[in-house]
Amino acid sequence: MASDFLSIIEPSDPKERGQRSSGRVLPVLPVRDTVLFPHAVLPLTVGRESSIQLIQSLGEEKTIVVVAQRDAHLDTPQPGDLHAFGTLATVHKVVKMPNQSLFVFTEGTERVKLGEFTQTEPFMIANVEAITEVNPEKGPELEALQRNILSQFQQIVSSSPTLSDELSTIAAQLEDPARLTDFVASNLPFLATADRQDLLETPDVTARLERLNKHLVKEIEVQQLRNKIQSEVQDQVQQSQRDYYLREQLKAIQKELGEQDESQKDIEELRQKIEDAGMPEETKKEALKELTRLSRMSPMAADYSLTRNYIEWLAILPWAKSSGTEVDIPKAKEILDEDHYDLKKVKERILDYLAVRRLKPDMKGPILCFVGPPGVGKTSLGRSVARALGRKFQRISLGGMHDEAELRGHRRTYIGALPGQIIQNLRRASANDPVFMLDEVDKLGRDFRGDPASALLEVLDPEQNNTFRDNYLDQPFDLSKVLFICTANMLDTMPAPLLDRMEIIELQGYTEEEKRHIAFRYLIPRQVKENGIKIEDIEFPEESISYIVRHYTREAGVRKLEQLIGTVCRKQARRIAEGKTEKLIVNKEVIHEFLGGIKVRVDTEIAERTKRAGVAVGLAWTPAGGDVLFIEANRMKGKGGFTMTGQIGEVMQESMQAALTWVRSNAKSIGLAEDFTKDIDLHIHVPAGAIPKDGPSAGVTMATALISLLTDTPVHPLTAMTGEITLSGNVLPVGGIKEKFLAAKRAGVKQVILPAENRLNVEEDLMPEQTEGVTIHYASRIEDVLAVALPKSLKEEKADEEVREEVLQHAGN
């Protein structure tokens, strides 16, 4: 890169120069977008390694050849990438820069043509030959051309703010036409590099003068056109200023006459709204400032509608409006019990909050997070809380939201900018203390537009959200009075800082008994009403609902159950429409006719699949509630191989390895040979192979399946277990005990084996009526599990067979 600073150096004798340069071998310095003319000084910044080495290698004779590259983007040009003509230059001064580059002052002396290159590394050296200039004969034509160029150059200099007036003076003193062309060409900033190189390569001075004249004429035309455009723009600006001045006078006259225009009425209305909004002093000051700005703007101005929308948003927000009334605790309890069955812990927590709210009305709202499987009533519970509080209810669905601006809004500089969902819902609620339901908070997305989960950190922190700033409003709004309730199916996908701000309240699945209560109290009346039939047109006996729950649904919640009840109600609606008006009693035959064959056979499946040795029943937790999990082991002739299948994760594979290690290390105590694996291969499979599974809680089930296989003893029927196993045989506690227990009960299990350390979870989470009919065994070692799971005598095995036959026969009936 080269600076535009150039100056004139007194010429030396041309004859002497020609003798000096002709046939010499000199180093070549390639430059980008720069052409050095004879008699000019050019400061160059040298940064390339090869060029730095070239400068540093110069001895007493500081002569180089400066040549322009054909392509300025090349970092390592070769001889073929350079123009054939360059300028002989003397290096006067070299300054080292802080970034290791060199600042070099060069003076052009004469035009030269490059010959053969004698060296290319580390820098280029070439033979150079001086170019003899063809000087014109003096005459009126040459003088006219010379004067023309001088006057045009002076005209360009006088009208250009970047060119010094001294250039005109210097140009006027130059009598030699060759010197004049080189001086003018080197000082024209608009001249392209290709045009400069063309002038450098033209030895005929007359031809050079004519070409330069064309460039100058073109530049003067461009300048004149630019001045014309500028003048027109200035006239338009003056016209708009005049219009504004006249409009202001018209407003003053209308005010005197009492004829205020519509826009002024709007501004007065907005001023009144701002006064009545009850906003903080700083915000009010900002709103009035924007209103004053609006009153001075023309309604036709581009910013008018944007400013007006902004002021309207500020004026309409509920800065000081509250919807909550005095909290009546007994009435709130009544509402919660009326809307939802069971959920005792959740209701207790909400009533605690309401009681504290009554004693301390200015308390900051807690952030509650309802976590549980689908269909257990998380969202509807939020509506009940709002009804119990007597507050407005607003719901934001966060599922799949991936743009942070959806929550915080866009800045006003964007076209179509709006506040985020938080502020928009506050406006809809018309109160600063609604119940805000943030649904599906575990399903937030993130991409290049931002991370909404991180944007929620401020909203869901009672210590920070009293000064929440929306990007559009850019004013602090107090969210501390809002009761935020989040819902989620699982916590794994949520960031830890977000979880830290919330109080987690777990909603577990329902038992068959609870589902039956919910069906009679809520689902059946609702579906009867929604499908246009009367309650006297249809009757659901208790055993029919139990049958649907057990054999047509496999869920923790009641959403699928409601859909099935709705299907039965629709079938009855169609019968009535066809003229069959008799009452429908829903029995097993009707269920089979309307809903098809049995969909879930878990109770018979357990009895049937545990007939053979090597099959054990585990308990698993899923986001949709608990489920039973079959672990199957088998053996074949081999050399001690161990195969694991069923799309299982790393943790589960490690549990299998740990179970096998314990069995092998305790072979003698189990009654096996110590080297029992040397002639067999073992294979453990977890059916439902298309479903990914992971976690350590099936460890004891795997060990039991292996021992059952190796001792050829089938596991007790209707027995299920869960627990993590260690290499030393200890049984460690696991999570999701309530969901797992309820899944076992739904599947018809009569004996459940749990880790001893989970006893507290059972006592806390499960009611006595929920555990009724199921025997719970607690195990601290794998030996305790085996003692319960495997029969100890032939008599016990025979009794197990009878139980299996009874279950299968009962199911067949």
mmCIF file of C-alpha atoms in Angstrom, residues 410-667:
data_model
loop_
_atom_site.group_PDB
_atom_site.id
_atom_site.type_symbol
_atom_site.label_atom_id
_atom_site.label_comp_id
_atom_site.label_asym_id
_atom_site.label_seq_id
_atom_site.Cartn_x
_atom_site.Cartn_y
_atom_site.Cartn_z
ATOM 1 C CA HIS A 410 -36.929 -6.524 19.211
ATOM 2 C CA ARG A 411 -35.202 -3.167 19.340
ATOM 3 C CA ARG A 412 -37.178 -0.278 17.867
ATOM 4 C CA THR A 413 -34.685 0.136 15.027
ATOM 5 C CA TYR A 414 -36.118 -2.972 13.306
ATOM 6 C CA ILE A 415 -39.088 -2.711 10.954
ATOM 7 C CA GLY A 416 -42.199 -4.196 12.556
ATOM 8 C CA ALA A 417 -40.556 -4.370 16.015
ATOM 9 C CA LEU A 418 -42.808 -5.404 18.920
ATOM 10 C CA PRO A 419 -42.364 -6.129 22.644
ATOM 11 C CA GLY A 420 -41.754 -9.762 23.641
ATOM 12 C CA GLN A 421 -44.359 -12.282 24.828
ATOM 13 C CA ILE A 422 -43.901 -11.320 28.508
ATOM 14 C CA ILE A 423 -44.914 -7.679 27.968
ATOM 15 C CA GLN A 424 -47.612 -8.577 25.400
ATOM 16 C CA ASN A 425 -49.293 -10.971 27.848
ATOM 17 C CA LEU A 426 -49.148 -8.369 30.633
ATOM 18 C CA ARG A 427 -50.973 -5.969 28.315
ATOM 19 C CA ARG A 428 -53.617 -8.651 27.568
ATOM 20 C CA ALA A 429 -54.020 -9.374 31.280
ATOM 21 C CA SER A 430 -54.380 -5.604 32.071
ATOM 22 C CA ALA A 431 -52.809 -6.304 35.460
ATOM 23 C CA ASN A 432 -49.266 -6.427 36.860
ATOM 24 C CA ASP A 433 -49.895 -9.542 38.985
ATOM 25 C CA PRO A 434 -51.404 -12.262 36.763
ATOM 26 C CA VAL A 435 -50.626 -15.972 36.983
ATOM 27 C CA PHE A 436 -48.170 -16.646 34.142
ATOM 28 C CA MET A 437 -48.046 -20.225 32.901
ATOM 29 C CA LEU A 438 -44.810 -20.935 30.985
ATOM 30 C CA ASP A 439 -45.761 -24.221 29.337
ATOM 31 C CA GLU A 440 -43.254 -26.885 28.177
ATOM 32 C CA VAL A 441 -40.183 -25.034 29.491
ATOM 33 C CA ASP A 442 -38.081 -28.174 28.914
ATOM 34 C CA LYS A 443 -38.695 -27.989 25.139
ATOM 35 C CA LEU A 444 -37.044 -24.610 24.474
ATOM 36 C CA GLY A 445 -34.773 -24.622 21.426
ATOM 37 C CA ARG A 446 -31.662 -22.581 20.641
ATOM 38 C CA ASP A 447 -29.992 -21.489 17.416
ATOM 39 C CA PHE A 448 -28.130 -18.549 15.842
ATOM 40 C CA ARG A 449 -30.959 -16.202 16.921
ATOM 41 C CA GLY A 450 -30.178 -16.713 20.592
ATOM 42 C CA ASP A 451 -30.975 -18.922 23.570
ATOM 43 C CA PRO A 452 -34.464 -18.303 25.064
ATOM 44 C CA ALA A 453 -33.596 -20.438 28.129
ATOM 45 C CA SER A 454 -30.873 -17.917 29.024
ATOM 46 C CA ALA A 455 -33.293 -15.029 28.411
ATOM 47 C CA LEU A 456 -35.617 -16.622 31.002
ATOM 48 C CA LEU A 457 -32.925 -16.439 33.709
ATOM 49 C CA GLU A 458 -33.759 -12.779 34.431
ATOM 50 C CA VAL A 459 -37.533 -13.282 34.157
ATOM 51 C CA LEU A 460 -37.546 -16.226 36.587
ATOM 52 C CA ASP A 461 -35.364 -14.696 39.291
ATOM 53 C CA PRO A 462 -37.348 -12.863 42.028
ATOM 54 C CA GLU A 463 -34.194 -10.874 42.879
ATOM 55 C CA GLN A 464 -33.793 -9.548 39.311
ATOM 56 C CA ASN A 465 -37.197 -9.456 37.646
ATOM 57 C CA ASN A 466 -38.328 -6.283 39.438
ATOM 58 C CA THR A 467 -36.305 -4.372 36.803
ATOM 59 C CA PHE A 468 -37.043 -6.507 33.711
ATOM 60 C CA ARG A 469 -36.110 -4.617 30.530
ATOM 61 C CA ASP A 470 -37.835 -5.473 27.284
ATOM 62 C CA ASN A 471 -35.710 -4.638 24.220
ATOM 63 C CA TYR A 472 -38.580 -2.709 22.615
ATOM 64 C CA LEU A 473 -39.616 -0.649 25.659
ATOM 65 C CA ASP A 474 -36.075 -0.236 27.037
ATOM 66 C CA GLN A 475 -37.678 0.712 30.367
ATOM 67 C CA PRO A 476 -37.631 -1.358 33.601
ATOM 68 C CA PHE A 477 -40.908 -3.173 34.392
ATOM 69 C CA ASP A 478 -41.566 -4.827 37.761
ATOM 70 C CA LEU A 479 -42.415 -8.531 37.318
ATOM 71 C CA SER A 480 -41.973 -9.431 40.994
ATOM 72 C CA LYS A 481 -45.760 -9.458 41.599
ATOM 73 C CA VAL A 482 -46.353 -12.004 38.823
ATOM 74 C CA LEU A 483 -46.789 -15.635 39.910
ATOM 75 C CA PHE A 484 -44.779 -17.643 37.375
ATOM 76 C CA ILE A 485 -45.670 -21.329 37.016
ATOM 77 C CA CYS A 486 -43.566 -23.446 34.644
ATOM 78 C CA THR A 487 -44.439 -26.933 33.415
ATOM 79 C CA ALA A 488 -42.084 -29.629 32.139
ATOM 80 C CA ASN A 489 -42.119 -33.359 31.431
ATOM 81 C CA MET A 490 -38.466 -33.848 32.407
ATOM 82 C CA LEU A 491 -35.636 -31.790 33.913
ATOM 83 C CA ASP A 492 -32.665 -33.335 32.047
ATOM 84 C CA THR A 493 -32.830 -30.914 29.102
ATOM 85 C CA MET A 494 -33.086 -27.764 31.231
ATOM 86 C CA PRO A 495 -29.953 -25.673 32.022
ATOM 87 C CA ALA A 496 -28.799 -25.872 35.655
ATOM 88 C CA PRO A 497 -28.966 -22.073 36.289
ATOM 89 C CA LEU A 498 -32.621 -22.064 35.166
ATOM 90 C CA LEU A 499 -33.484 -25.024 37.408
ATOM 91 C CA ASP A 500 -31.795 -23.271 40.325
ATOM 92 C CA ARG A 501 -34.291 -20.386 40.116
ATOM 93 C CA MET A 502 -37.370 -22.605 40.340
ATOM 94 C CA GLU A 503 -39.070 -24.577 43.078
ATOM 95 C CA ILE A 504 -39.606 -28.055 41.613
ATOM 96 C CA ILE A 505 -42.955 -29.687 42.435
ATOM 97 C CA GLU A 506 -43.260 -33.213 41.078
ATOM 98 C CA LEU A 507 -46.612 -34.548 39.860
ATOM 99 C CA GLN A 508 -46.501 -38.328 39.726
ATOM 100 C CA GLY A 509 -48.776 -40.583 37.694
ATOM 101 C CA TYR A 510 -52.112 -41.927 38.897
ATOM 102 C CA THR A 511 -53.031 -45.417 40.103
ATOM 103 C CA GLU A 512 -55.901 -47.356 38.565
ATOM 104 C CA GLU A 513 -58.094 -46.386 41.524
ATOM 105 C CA GLU A 514 -57.279 -42.683 41.093
ATOM 106 C CA LYS A 515 -57.906 -42.834 37.342
ATOM 107 C CA ARG A 516 -61.327 -44.364 38.031
ATOM 108 C CA HIS A 517 -62.192 -41.499 40.419
ATOM 109 C CA ILE A 518 -60.987 -38.897 37.894
ATOM 110 C CA ALA A 519 -62.986 -40.554 35.097
ATOM 111 C CA PHE A 520 -66.269 -40.449 37.065
ATOM 112 C CA ARG A 521 -65.741 -36.976 38.537
ATOM 113 C CA TYR A 522 -64.329 -35.085 35.523
ATOM 114 C CA LEU A 523 -63.778 -37.039 32.297
ATOM 115 C CA ILE A 524 -67.148 -38.726 31.734
ATOM 116 C CA PRO A 525 -69.295 -35.605 32.482
ATOM 117 C CA ARG A 526 -67.025 -33.483 30.231
ATOM 118 C CA GLN A 527 -67.042 -35.941 27.293
ATOM 119 C CA VAL A 528 -70.811 -36.519 27.578
ATOM 120 C CA LYS A 529 -71.354 -32.754 27.365
ATOM 121 C CA GLU A 530 -68.805 -32.209 24.537
ATOM 122 C CA ASN A 531 -70.329 -34.960 22.369
ATOM 123 C CA GLY A 532 -73.905 -33.646 22.588
ATOM 124 C CA ILE A 533 -75.478 -36.495 24.578
ATOM 125 C CA LYS A 534 -77.142 -36.491 28.008
ATOM 126 C CA ILE A 535 -75.847 -38.224 31.123
ATOM 127 C CA GLU A 536 -78.951 -40.457 31.154
ATOM 128 C CA ASP A 537 -78.143 -41.732 27.623
ATOM 129 C CA ILE A 538 -75.021 -43.636 28.707
ATOM 130 C CA GLU A 539 -73.792 -45.508 31.780
ATOM 131 C CA PHE A 540 -70.219 -46.490 32.580
ATOM 132 C CA PRO A 541 -70.037 -49.182 35.304
ATOM 133 C CA GLU A 542 -66.909 -49.101 37.513
ATOM 134 C CA GLU A 543 -65.584 -52.410 36.196
ATOM 135 C CA SER A 544 -65.818 -51.072 32.599
ATOM 136 C CA ILE A 545 -63.670 -48.030 33.402
ATOM 137 C CA SER A 546 -61.188 -50.313 35.210
ATOM 138 C CA TYR A 547 -61.130 -52.562 32.127
ATOM 139 C CA ILE A 548 -60.393 -49.611 29.791
ATOM 140 C CA VAL A 549 -57.687 -48.318 32.168
ATOM 141 C CA ARG A 550 -55.999 -51.702 32.454
ATOM 142 C CA HIS A 551 -56.238 -52.998 28.892
ATOM 143 C CA TYR A 552 -56.439 -49.925 26.626
ATOM 144 C CA THR A 553 -54.116 -47.353 28.208
ATOM 145 C CA ARG A 554 -50.488 -47.497 29.266
ATOM 146 C CA GLU A 555 -49.873 -43.983 30.601
ATOM 147 C CA ALA A 556 -49.221 -42.126 33.837
ATOM 148 C CA GLY A 557 -51.795 -39.381 33.085
ATOM 149 C CA VAL A 558 -55.422 -39.550 31.968
ATOM 150 C CA ARG A 559 -55.328 -37.923 28.491
ATOM 151 C CA LYS A 560 -55.567 -41.219 26.567
ATOM 152 C CA LEU A 561 -58.292 -42.435 28.939
ATOM 153 C CA GLU A 562 -60.350 -39.298 28.191
ATOM 154 C CA GLN A 563 -59.896 -39.859 24.441
ATOM 155 C CA LEU A 564 -61.196 -43.429 24.764
ATOM 156 C CA ILE A 565 -64.202 -42.309 26.840
ATOM 157 C CA GLY A 566 -64.817 -39.650 24.178
ATOM 158 C CA THR A 567 -64.730 -42.367 21.474
ATOM 159 C CA VAL A 568 -67.409 -44.378 23.318
ATOM 160 C CA CYS A 569 -69.548 -41.222 23.764
ATOM 161 C CA ARG A 570 -69.278 -40.411 20.027
ATOM 162 C CA LYS A 571 -70.418 -43.918 19.110
ATOM 163 C CA GLN A 572 -73.467 -43.450 21.350
ATOM 164 C CA ALA A 573 -74.130 -40.008 19.788
ATOM 165 C CA ARG A 574 -74.156 -41.691 16.344
ATOM 166 C CA ARG A 575 -76.564 -44.422 17.576
ATOM 167 C CA ILE A 576 -78.938 -41.741 18.899
ATOM 168 C CA ALA A 577 -78.683 -39.844 15.582
ATOM 169 C CA GLU A 578 -79.603 -43.092 13.775
ATOM 170 C CA GLY A 579 -82.785 -43.407 15.913
ATOM 171 C CA LYS A 580 -81.574 -45.900 18.596
ATOM 172 C CA THR A 581 -82.606 -43.942 21.711
ATOM 173 C CA GLU A 582 -82.260 -46.676 24.360
ATOM 174 C CA LYS A 583 -79.694 -46.136 27.146
ATOM 175 C CA LEU A 584 -76.230 -47.638 26.488
ATOM 176 C CA ILE A 585 -74.626 -49.587 29.310
ATOM 177 C CA VAL A 586 -70.929 -49.857 28.541
ATOM 178 C CA ASN A 587 -69.843 -53.464 29.249
ATOM 179 C CA LYS A 588 -66.888 -55.524 27.963
ATOM 180 C CA GLU A 589 -68.692 -56.458 24.729
ATOM 181 C CA VAL A 590 -69.470 -52.779 23.989
ATOM 182 C CA ILE A 591 -65.848 -51.815 24.736
ATOM 183 C CA HIS A 592 -64.550 -54.500 22.355
ATOM 184 C CA GLU A 593 -67.001 -53.365 19.673
ATOM 185 C CA PHE A 594 -66.195 -49.634 19.987
ATOM 186 C CA LEU A 595 -62.484 -49.688 20.894
ATOM 187 C CA GLY A 596 -61.312 -52.899 19.243
ATOM 188 C CA GLY A 597 -59.399 -55.734 20.866
ATOM 189 C CA ILE A 598 -57.287 -55.456 24.027
ATOM 190 C CA LYS A 599 -54.229 -53.249 23.468
ATOM 191 C CA VAL A 600 -52.233 -53.916 26.679
ATOM 192 C CA ARG A 601 -51.653 -57.394 28.173
ATOM 193 C CA VAL A 602 -48.945 -56.661 30.733
ATOM 194 C CA ASP A 603 -50.423 -58.751 33.585
ATOM 195 C CA THR A 604 -50.633 -61.919 31.450
ATOM 196 C CA GLU A 605 -47.343 -61.032 29.722
ATOM 197 C CA ILE A 606 -45.446 -61.132 33.030
ATOM 198 C CA ALA A 607 -46.926 -64.524 33.964
ATOM 199 C CA GLU A 608 -46.311 -65.956 30.505
ATOM 200 C CA ARG A 609 -42.764 -64.692 29.911
ATOM 201 C CA THR A 610 -41.405 -65.620 33.368
ATOM 202 C CA LYS A 611 -42.313 -69.300 32.746
ATOM 203 C CA ARG A 612 -38.789 -69.982 31.539
ATOM 204 C CA ALA A 613 -35.611 -69.408 33.489
ATOM 205 C CA GLY A 614 -33.505 -66.349 32.610
ATOM 206 C CA VAL A 615 -36.327 -63.758 32.431
ATOM 207 C CA ALA A 616 -36.736 -61.107 35.144
ATOM 208 C CA VAL A 617 -39.041 -58.085 35.361
ATOM 209 C CA GLY A 618 -37.488 -54.677 36.028
ATOM 210 C CA LEU A 619 -39.082 -51.275 36.559
ATOM 211 C CA ALA A 620 -38.184 -48.258 34.433
ATOM 212 C CA TRP A 621 -38.867 -44.517 34.603
ATOM 213 C CA THR A 622 -39.823 -42.658 31.414
ATOM 214 C CA PRO A 623 -40.920 -39.034 30.829
ATOM 215 C CA ALA A 624 -44.422 -40.440 30.252
ATOM 216 C CA GLY A 625 -44.422 -42.201 33.674
ATOM 217 C CA GLY A 626 -43.224 -45.598 34.878
ATOM 218 C CA ASP A 627 -43.163 -48.853 32.911
ATOM 219 C CA VAL A 628 -42.205 -52.504 33.343
ATOM 220 C CA LEU A 629 -39.074 -53.733 31.589
ATOM 221 C CA PHE A 630 -38.274 -57.348 30.719
ATOM 222 C CA ILE A 631 -34.636 -58.500 30.933
ATOM 223 C CA GLU A 632 -33.960 -61.777 29.117
ATOM 224 C CA ALA A 633 -30.768 -63.860 29.393
ATOM 225 C CA ASN A 634 -29.813 -66.903 27.364
ATOM 226 C CA ARG A 635 -26.783 -69.131 26.886
ATOM 227 C CA MET A 636 -25.301 -71.191 24.133
ATOM 228 C CA LYS A 637 -22.183 -73.248 23.533
ATOM 229 C CA GLY A 638 -19.136 -71.010 23.163
ATOM 230 C CA LYS A 639 -15.937 -69.714 24.714
ATOM 231 C CA GLY A 640 -17.018 -67.197 27.362
ATOM 232 C CA GLY A 641 -18.428 -64.452 25.088
ATOM 233 C CA PHE A 642 -20.888 -61.875 26.448
ATOM 234 C CA THR A 643 -23.381 -60.105 24.127
ATOM 235 C CA MET A 644 -25.693 -57.202 25.069
ATOM 236 C CA THR A 645 -28.538 -56.031 22.793
ATOM 237 C CA GLY A 646 -31.738 -53.956 22.860
ATOM 238 C CA GLN A 647 -30.476 -50.425 21.961
ATOM 239 C CA ILE A 648 -29.070 -49.859 25.435
ATOM 240 C CA GLY A 649 -26.935 -46.936 26.567
ATOM 241 C CA GLU A 650 -23.426 -47.036 28.020
ATOM 242 C CA VAL A 651 -24.563 -46.876 31.666
ATOM 243 C CA MET A 652 -26.904 -49.844 31.183
ATOM 244 C CA GLN A 653 -24.145 -51.855 29.449
ATOM 245 C CA GLU A 654 -21.860 -51.168 32.387
ATOM 246 C CA SER A 655 -24.616 -52.428 34.755
ATOM 247 C CA MET A 656 -24.744 -55.683 32.750
ATOM 248 C CA GLN A 657 -20.960 -56.071 33.015
ATOM 249 C CA ALA A 658 -21.133 -55.405 36.789
ATOM 250 C CA ALA A 659 -23.936 -57.981 37.215
ATOM 251 C CA LEU A 660 -21.950 -60.649 35.310
ATOM 252 C CA THR A 661 -18.798 -59.853 37.306
ATOM 253 C CA TRP A 662 -20.689 -60.329 40.599
ATOM 254 C CA VAL A 663 -22.176 -63.636 39.400
ATOM 255 C CA ARG A 664 -18.743 -64.916 38.298
ATOM 256 C CA SER A 665 -17.018 -63.808 41.519
ATOM 257 C CA ASN A 666 -19.736 -65.465 43.654
ATOM 258 C CA ALA A 667 -20.231 -68.571 41.495
#
